[in-house]
């Protein structure tokens, strides 16, 4: 059974389907978007080896022909060179203004291909088929597309909404446990930022979800996507509320930079640690109950996730250096650090009113506990 979530953005509105068996039904679901029965698919080597044949078969069931480009896996693919490669390939494949491009993969493929679709012939439509939990609940929805610069992650890009998102829950079965749990960092973030009842549900059901329970996975992905759709509908280009989606991300980006965007810390792992630190900071500033950070940490521990700075192997810079990395984050406006803090679980808010000394003391204590 699939759920369909509407992202109500006027002329840019679209649907996100969440459920099992969607790759097999991709032809029937994509066909209404097409003016001719032909699509271009971009994927990476790891995902392509697992799912490209199934996508080809699903499209062929509706007599849709596909041509595919397979890129190297990994964050390094989100670069100018691969953007040029994808875009020139789409031109060579004679993808026209009315055609549709499909991104089959995780966040890297979705961001890169979405950006290429945004600039190709001043914008062609694209479909996201996210294959990681992180991409299903976050990056495939909301239209943020782009690549990395040597000066930082996601600094080059465009808002370009997909025309359809197919989040096939069956594809999560091929994820490594570490990648699944990193994606879970973004799922639990939704409960923490805006839905205490969802957080309660996750405390009870997330272990089943991690163990493979399809019903739990459908519910968790659907609820996450619905929350993202609601926020994006209110604030498509992040002038206000959309920043709530960055709960935990200011700490996370500093930790990712400190660990060289390497395997030492996956993005979703950094989000989980960052959320725990954001609740700690909220409690110390007297904004949320003193026991809330412990509840957050207990759930993350229960899920066998990274929670503390001691869960990051190897050296970390000292607290002032981490604070300096936070100040380089692109959420800095007019030189002031913007934080997402919380009054309790499910009650996050955006503020620029955070004394740097308070952040420093949270970081110093977290480092001292390593
Ligand atoms: N990943 C945060 C956003 O889409 O706004």
PDB file of N, CA, C and O in Angstrom, residues 72-119:
ATOM      1  N   UNK A  72      30.416   7.805 -11.006  1.00  0.00           N
ATOM      2  CA  UNK A  72      31.063   7.216  -9.827  1.00  0.00           C
ATOM      3  C   UNK A  72      30.251   7.539  -8.569  1.00  0.00           C
ATOM      4  O   UNK A  72      29.687   8.636  -8.471  1.00  0.00           O
ATOM      5  N   UNK A  73      30.200   6.635  -7.597  1.00  0.00           N
ATOM      6  CA  UNK A  73      29.473   6.936  -6.361  1.00  0.00           C
ATOM      7  C   UNK A  73      30.284   7.868  -5.467  1.00  0.00           C
ATOM      8  O   UNK A  73      31.499   7.965  -5.617  1.00  0.00           O
ATOM      9  N   UNK A  74      29.606   8.551  -4.550  1.00  0.00           N
ATOM     10  CA  UNK A  74      30.327   9.344  -3.536  1.00  0.00           C
ATOM     11  C   UNK A  74      30.163  10.837  -3.712  1.00  0.00           C
ATOM     12  O   UNK A  74      29.846  11.335  -4.788  1.00  0.00           O
ATOM     13  N   UNK A  75      30.403  11.520  -2.595  1.00  0.00           N
ATOM     14  CA  UNK A  75      30.198  12.980  -2.512  1.00  0.00           C
ATOM     15  C   UNK A  75      31.031  13.746  -3.555  1.00  0.00           C
ATOM     16  O   UNK A  75      30.602  14.799  -4.047  1.00  0.00           O
ATOM     17  N   UNK A  76      32.213  13.200  -3.911  1.00  0.00           N
ATOM     18  CA  UNK A  76      33.098  13.910  -4.855  1.00  0.00           C
ATOM     19  C   UNK A  76      32.432  14.084  -6.223  1.00  0.00           C
ATOM     20  O   UNK A  76      32.845  14.936  -7.019  1.00  0.00           O
ATOM     21  N   UNK A  77      31.399  13.302  -6.493  1.00  0.00           N
ATOM     22  CA  UNK A  77      30.686  13.407  -7.784  1.00  0.00           C
ATOM     23  C   UNK A  77      29.882  14.710  -7.886  1.00  0.00           C
ATOM     24  O   UNK A  77      29.547  15.145  -8.988  1.00  0.00           O
ATOM     25  N   UNK A  78      29.590  15.329  -6.722  1.00  0.00           N
ATOM     26  CA  UNK A  78      28.813  16.587  -6.762  1.00  0.00           C
ATOM     27  C   UNK A  78      29.746  17.745  -7.086  1.00  0.00           C
ATOM     28  O   UNK A  78      29.988  18.625  -6.252  1.00  0.00           O
ATOM     29  N   UNK A  79      30.295  17.757  -8.310  1.00  0.00           N
ATOM     30  CA  UNK A  79      31.311  18.763  -8.653  1.00  0.00           C
ATOM     31  C   UNK A  79      31.046  19.315 -10.048  1.00  0.00           C
ATOM     32  O   UNK A  79      30.232  18.781 -10.804  1.00  0.00           O
ATOM     33  N   UNK A  80      31.766  20.401 -10.373  1.00  0.00           N
ATOM     34  CA  UNK A  80      31.605  21.051 -11.677  1.00  0.00           C
ATOM     35  C   UNK A  80      31.822  20.059 -12.816  1.00  0.00           C
ATOM     36  O   UNK A  80      31.084  20.065 -13.804  1.00  0.00           O
ATOM     37  N   UNK A  81      32.868  19.218 -12.694  1.00  0.00           N
ATOM     38  CA  UNK A  81      33.220  18.325 -13.815  1.00  0.00           C
ATOM     39  C   UNK A  81      32.074  17.352 -14.115  1.00  0.00           C
ATOM     40  O   UNK A  81      31.724  17.122 -15.282  1.00  0.00           O
ATOM     41  N   UNK A  82      31.484  16.790 -13.069  1.00  0.00           N
ATOM     42  CA  UNK A  82      30.387  15.836 -13.304  1.00  0.00           C
ATOM     43  C   UNK A  82      29.115  16.565 -13.730  1.00  0.00           C
ATOM     44  O   UNK A  82      28.303  16.016 -14.473  1.00  0.00           O
ATOM     45  N   UNK A  83      28.937  17.809 -13.274  1.00  0.00           N
ATOM     46  CA  UNK A  83      27.780  18.589 -13.733  1.00  0.00           C
ATOM     47  C   UNK A  83      27.881  18.807 -15.246  1.00  0.00           C
ATOM     48  O   UNK A  83      26.902  18.648 -15.988  1.00  0.00           O
ATOM     49  N   UNK A  84      29.086  19.147 -15.685  1.00  0.00           N
ATOM     50  CA  UNK A  84      29.303  19.353 -17.125  1.00  0.00           C
ATOM     51  C   UNK A  84      29.044  18.043 -17.875  1.00  0.00           C
ATOM     52  O   UNK A  84      28.364  18.028 -18.903  1.00  0.00           O
ATOM     53  N   UNK A  85      29.570  16.953 -17.301  1.00  0.00           N
ATOM     54  CA  UNK A  85      29.419  15.648 -17.962  1.00  0.00           C
ATOM     55  C   UNK A  85      27.940  15.280 -18.120  1.00  0.00           C
ATOM     56  O   UNK A  85      27.487  14.896 -19.189  1.00  0.00           O
ATOM     57  N   UNK A  86      27.172  15.420 -17.031  1.00  0.00           N
ATOM     58  CA  UNK A  86      25.740  15.066 -17.072  1.00  0.00           C
ATOM     59  C   UNK A  86      25.008  15.957 -18.076  1.00  0.00           C
ATOM     60  O   UNK A  86      24.237  15.477 -18.920  1.00  0.00           O
ATOM     61  N   UNK A  87      25.287  17.252 -17.994  1.00  0.00           N
ATOM     62  CA  UNK A  87      24.533  18.197 -18.826  1.00  0.00           C
ATOM     63  C   UNK A  87      24.853  17.999 -20.309  1.00  0.00           C
ATOM     64  O   UNK A  87      23.948  17.977 -21.154  1.00  0.00           O
ATOM     65  N   UNK A  88      26.131  17.798 -20.630  1.00  0.00           N
ATOM     66  CA  UNK A  88      26.500  17.542 -22.035  1.00  0.00           C
ATOM     67  C   UNK A  88      25.921  16.207 -22.508  1.00  0.00           C
ATOM     68  O   UNK A  88      25.504  16.080 -23.657  1.00  0.00           O
ATOM     69  N   UNK A  89      25.901  15.218 -21.604  1.00  0.00           N
ATOM     70  CA  UNK A  89      25.323  13.917 -21.970  1.00  0.00           C
ATOM     71  C   UNK A  89      23.822  14.068 -22.272  1.00  0.00           C
ATOM     72  O   UNK A  89      23.317  13.492 -23.241  1.00  0.00           O
ATOM     73  N   UNK A  90      23.135  14.850 -21.454  1.00  0.00           N
ATOM     74  CA  UNK A  90      21.695  15.047 -21.692  1.00  0.00           C
ATOM     75  C   UNK A  90      21.457  15.755 -23.033  1.00  0.00           C
ATOM     76  O   UNK A  90      20.526  15.426 -23.771  1.00  0.00           O
ATOM     77  N   UNK A  91      22.341  16.712 -23.349  1.00  0.00           N
ATOM     78  CA  UNK A  91      22.218  17.391 -24.650  1.00  0.00           C
ATOM     79  C   UNK A  91      22.479  16.397 -25.780  1.00  0.00           C
ATOM     80  O   UNK A  91      21.738  16.351 -26.768  1.00  0.00           O
ATOM     81  N   UNK A  92      23.536  15.578 -25.611  1.00  0.00           N
ATOM     82  CA  UNK A  92      23.866  14.592 -26.657  1.00  0.00           C
ATOM     83  C   UNK A  92      22.741  13.568 -26.812  1.00  0.00           C
ATOM     84  O   UNK A  92      22.489  13.066 -27.911  1.00  0.00           O
ATOM     85  N   UNK A  93      22.049  13.291 -25.693  1.00  0.00           N
ATOM     86  CA  UNK A  93      20.924  12.342 -25.751  1.00  0.00           C
ATOM     87  C   UNK A  93      19.655  13.018 -26.285  1.00  0.00           C
ATOM     88  O   UNK A  93      18.580  12.418 -26.305  1.00  0.00           O
ATOM     89  N   UNK A  94      19.806  14.269 -26.700  1.00  0.00           N
ATOM     90  CA  UNK A  94      18.718  15.057 -27.298  1.00  0.00           C
ATOM     91  C   UNK A  94      17.498  15.180 -26.381  1.00  0.00           C
ATOM     92  O   UNK A  94      16.350  15.042 -26.808  1.00  0.00           O
ATOM     93  N   UNK A  95      17.812  15.402 -25.115  1.00  0.00           N
ATOM     94  CA  UNK A  95      16.735  15.667 -24.157  1.00  0.00           C
ATOM     95  C   UNK A  95      16.251  17.097 -24.395  1.00  0.00           C
ATOM     96  O   UNK A  95      17.042  18.050 -24.342  1.00  0.00           O
ATOM     97  N   UNK A  96      14.984  17.210 -24.689  1.00  0.00           N
ATOM     98  CA  UNK A  96      14.413  18.503 -25.052  1.00  0.00           C
ATOM     99  C   UNK A  96      13.654  19.100 -23.866  1.00  0.00           C
ATOM    100  O   UNK A  96      13.441  18.448 -22.856  1.00  0.00           O
ATOM    101  N   UNK A  97      13.212  20.330 -24.041  1.00  0.00           N
ATOM    102  CA  UNK A  97      12.524  21.078 -22.993  1.00  0.00           C
ATOM    103  C   UNK A  97      11.330  20.318 -22.408  1.00  0.00           C
ATOM    104  O   UNK A  97      11.052  20.409 -21.220  1.00  0.00           O
ATOM    105  N   UNK A  98      10.643  19.539 -23.240  1.00  0.00           N
ATOM    106  CA  UNK A  98       9.446  18.829 -22.759  1.00  0.00           C
ATOM    107  C   UNK A  98       9.732  17.421 -22.245  1.00  0.00           C
ATOM    108  O   UNK A  98       8.800  16.710 -21.870  1.00  0.00           O
ATOM    109  N   UNK A  99      10.984  17.007 -22.282  1.00  0.00           N
ATOM    110  CA  UNK A  99      11.326  15.664 -21.821  1.00  0.00           C
ATOM    111  C   UNK A  99      11.523  15.650 -20.299  1.00  0.00           C
ATOM    112  O   UNK A  99      11.496  16.695 -19.650  1.00  0.00           O
ATOM    113  N   UNK A 100      11.756  14.442 -19.807  1.00  0.00           N
ATOM    114  CA  UNK A 100      11.904  14.262 -18.361  1.00  0.00           C
ATOM    115  C   UNK A 100      13.202  13.505 -18.083  1.00  0.00           C
ATOM    116  O   UNK A 100      13.521  12.525 -18.760  1.00  0.00           O
ATOM    117  N   UNK A 101      13.931  13.978 -17.076  1.00  0.00           N
ATOM    118  CA  UNK A 101      15.168  13.325 -16.637  1.00  0.00           C
ATOM    119  C   UNK A 101      14.862  12.630 -15.311  1.00  0.00           C
ATOM    120  O   UNK A 101      14.129  13.182 -14.480  1.00  0.00           O
ATOM    121  N   UNK A 102      15.404  11.436 -15.129  1.00  0.00           N
ATOM    122  CA  UNK A 102      15.181  10.730 -13.860  1.00  0.00           C
ATOM    123  C   UNK A 102      16.502  10.631 -13.090  1.00  0.00           C
ATOM    124  O   UNK A 102      17.526  10.219 -13.642  1.00  0.00           O
ATOM    125  N   UNK A 103      16.466  11.010 -11.813  1.00  0.00           N
ATOM    126  CA  UNK A 103      17.616  10.841 -10.914  1.00  0.00           C
ATOM    127  C   UNK A 103      17.358   9.593 -10.077  1.00  0.00           C
ATOM    128  O   UNK A 103      16.437   9.580  -9.261  1.00  0.00           O
ATOM    129  N   UNK A 104      18.151   8.562 -10.279  1.00  0.00           N
ATOM    130  CA  UNK A 104      18.009   7.318  -9.515  1.00  0.00           C
ATOM    131  C   UNK A 104      19.215   7.195  -8.589  1.00  0.00           C
ATOM    132  O   UNK A 104      20.325   6.889  -9.042  1.00  0.00           O
ATOM    133  N   UNK A 105      19.023   7.465  -7.306  1.00  0.00           N
ATOM    134  CA  UNK A 105      20.159   7.375  -6.390  1.00  0.00           C
ATOM    135  C   UNK A 105      19.903   8.085  -5.077  1.00  0.00           C
ATOM    136  O   UNK A 105      18.771   8.439  -4.748  1.00  0.00           O
ATOM    137  N   UNK A 106      20.985   8.316  -4.349  1.00  0.00           N
ATOM    138  CA  UNK A 106      20.887   8.999  -3.061  1.00  0.00           C
ATOM    139  C   UNK A 106      20.973  10.512  -3.250  1.00  0.00           C
ATOM    140  O   UNK A 106      20.742  11.031  -4.351  1.00  0.00           O
ATOM    141  N   UNK A 107      21.350  11.198  -2.177  1.00  0.00           N
ATOM    142  CA  UNK A 107      21.349  12.655  -2.201  1.00  0.00           C
ATOM    143  C   UNK A 107      22.311  13.249  -3.218  1.00  0.00           C
ATOM    144  O   UNK A 107      22.023  14.293  -3.822  1.00  0.00           O
ATOM    145  N   UNK A 108      23.449  12.605  -3.435  1.00  0.00           N
ATOM    146  CA  UNK A 108      24.439  13.151  -4.369  1.00  0.00           C
ATOM    147  C   UNK A 108      23.850  13.180  -5.783  1.00  0.00           C
ATOM    148  O   UNK A 108      23.892  14.207  -6.473  1.00  0.00           O
ATOM    149  N   UNK A 109      23.292  12.062  -6.211  1.00  0.00           N
ATOM    150  CA  UNK A 109      22.720  11.991  -7.564  1.00  0.00           C
ATOM    151  C   UNK A 109      21.518  12.937  -7.677  1.00  0.00           C
ATOM    152  O   UNK A 109      21.379  13.670  -8.662  1.00  0.00           O
ATOM    153  N   UNK A 110      20.664  12.948  -6.667  1.00  0.00           N
ATOM    154  CA  UNK A 110      19.479  13.808  -6.717  1.00  0.00           C
ATOM    155  C   UNK A 110      19.856  15.276  -6.839  1.00  0.00           C
ATOM    156  O   UNK A 110      19.297  16.012  -7.659  1.00  0.00           O
ATOM    157  N   UNK A 111      20.838  15.710  -6.041  1.00  0.00           N
ATOM    158  CA  UNK A 111      21.249  17.128  -6.056  1.00  0.00           C
ATOM    159  C   UNK A 111      21.909  17.495  -7.384  1.00  0.00           C
ATOM    160  O   UNK A 111      21.632  18.545  -7.967  1.00  0.00           O
ATOM    161  N   UNK A 112      22.791  16.628  -7.855  1.00  0.00           N
ATOM    162  CA  UNK A 112      23.540  16.911  -9.089  1.00  0.00           C
ATOM    163  C   UNK A 112      22.611  16.898 -10.307  1.00  0.00           C
ATOM    164  O   UNK A 112      22.632  17.816 -11.139  1.00  0.00           O
ATOM    165  N   UNK A 113      21.800  15.859 -10.412  1.00  0.00           N
ATOM    166  CA  UNK A 113      20.935  15.716 -11.591  1.00  0.00           C
ATOM    167  C   UNK A 113      19.838  16.781 -11.569  1.00  0.00           C
ATOM    168  O   UNK A 113      19.483  17.350 -12.604  1.00  0.00           O
ATOM    169  N   UNK A 114      19.339  17.086 -10.368  1.00  0.00           N
ATOM    170  CA  UNK A 114      18.333  18.147 -10.259  1.00  0.00           C
ATOM    171  C   UNK A 114      18.896  19.477 -10.723  1.00  0.00           C
ATOM    172  O   UNK A 114      18.225  20.259 -11.405  1.00  0.00           O
ATOM    173  N   UNK A 115      20.153  19.750 -10.362  1.00  0.00           N
ATOM    174  CA  UNK A 115      20.778  21.017 -10.774  1.00  0.00           C
ATOM    175  C   UNK A 115      21.004  21.035 -12.285  1.00  0.00           C
ATOM    176  O   UNK A 115      20.752  22.044 -12.952  1.00  0.00           O
ATOM    177  N   UNK A 116      21.448  19.898 -12.828  1.00  0.00           N
ATOM    178  CA  UNK A 116      21.635  19.825 -14.281  1.00  0.00           C
ATOM    179  C   UNK A 116      20.290  20.060 -14.983  1.00  0.00           C
ATOM    180  O   UNK A 116      20.212  20.814 -15.960  1.00  0.00           O
ATOM    181  N   UNK A 117      19.223  19.447 -14.461  1.00  0.00           N
ATOM    182  CA  UNK A 117      17.890  19.655 -15.055  1.00  0.00           C
ATOM    183  C   UNK A 117      17.469  21.121 -14.944  1.00  0.00           C
ATOM    184  O   UNK A 117      16.802  21.660 -15.825  1.00  0.00           O
ATOM    185  N   UNK A 118      17.894  21.777 -13.854  1.00  0.00           N
ATOM    186  CA  UNK A 118      17.520  23.192 -13.661  1.00  0.00           C
ATOM    187  C   UNK A 118      18.145  24.098 -14.714  1.00  0.00           C
ATOM    188  O   UNK A 118      17.546  25.097 -15.117  1.00  0.00           O
ATOM    189  N   UNK A 119      19.354  23.752 -15.152  1.00  0.00           N
ATOM    190  CA  UNK A 119      20.055  24.654 -16.085  1.00  0.00           C
ATOM    191  C   UNK A 119      19.965  24.178 -17.532  1.00  0.00           C
ATOM    192  O   UNK A 119      20.212  24.958 -18.444  1.00  0.00           O
TER     193      UNK A 119
END
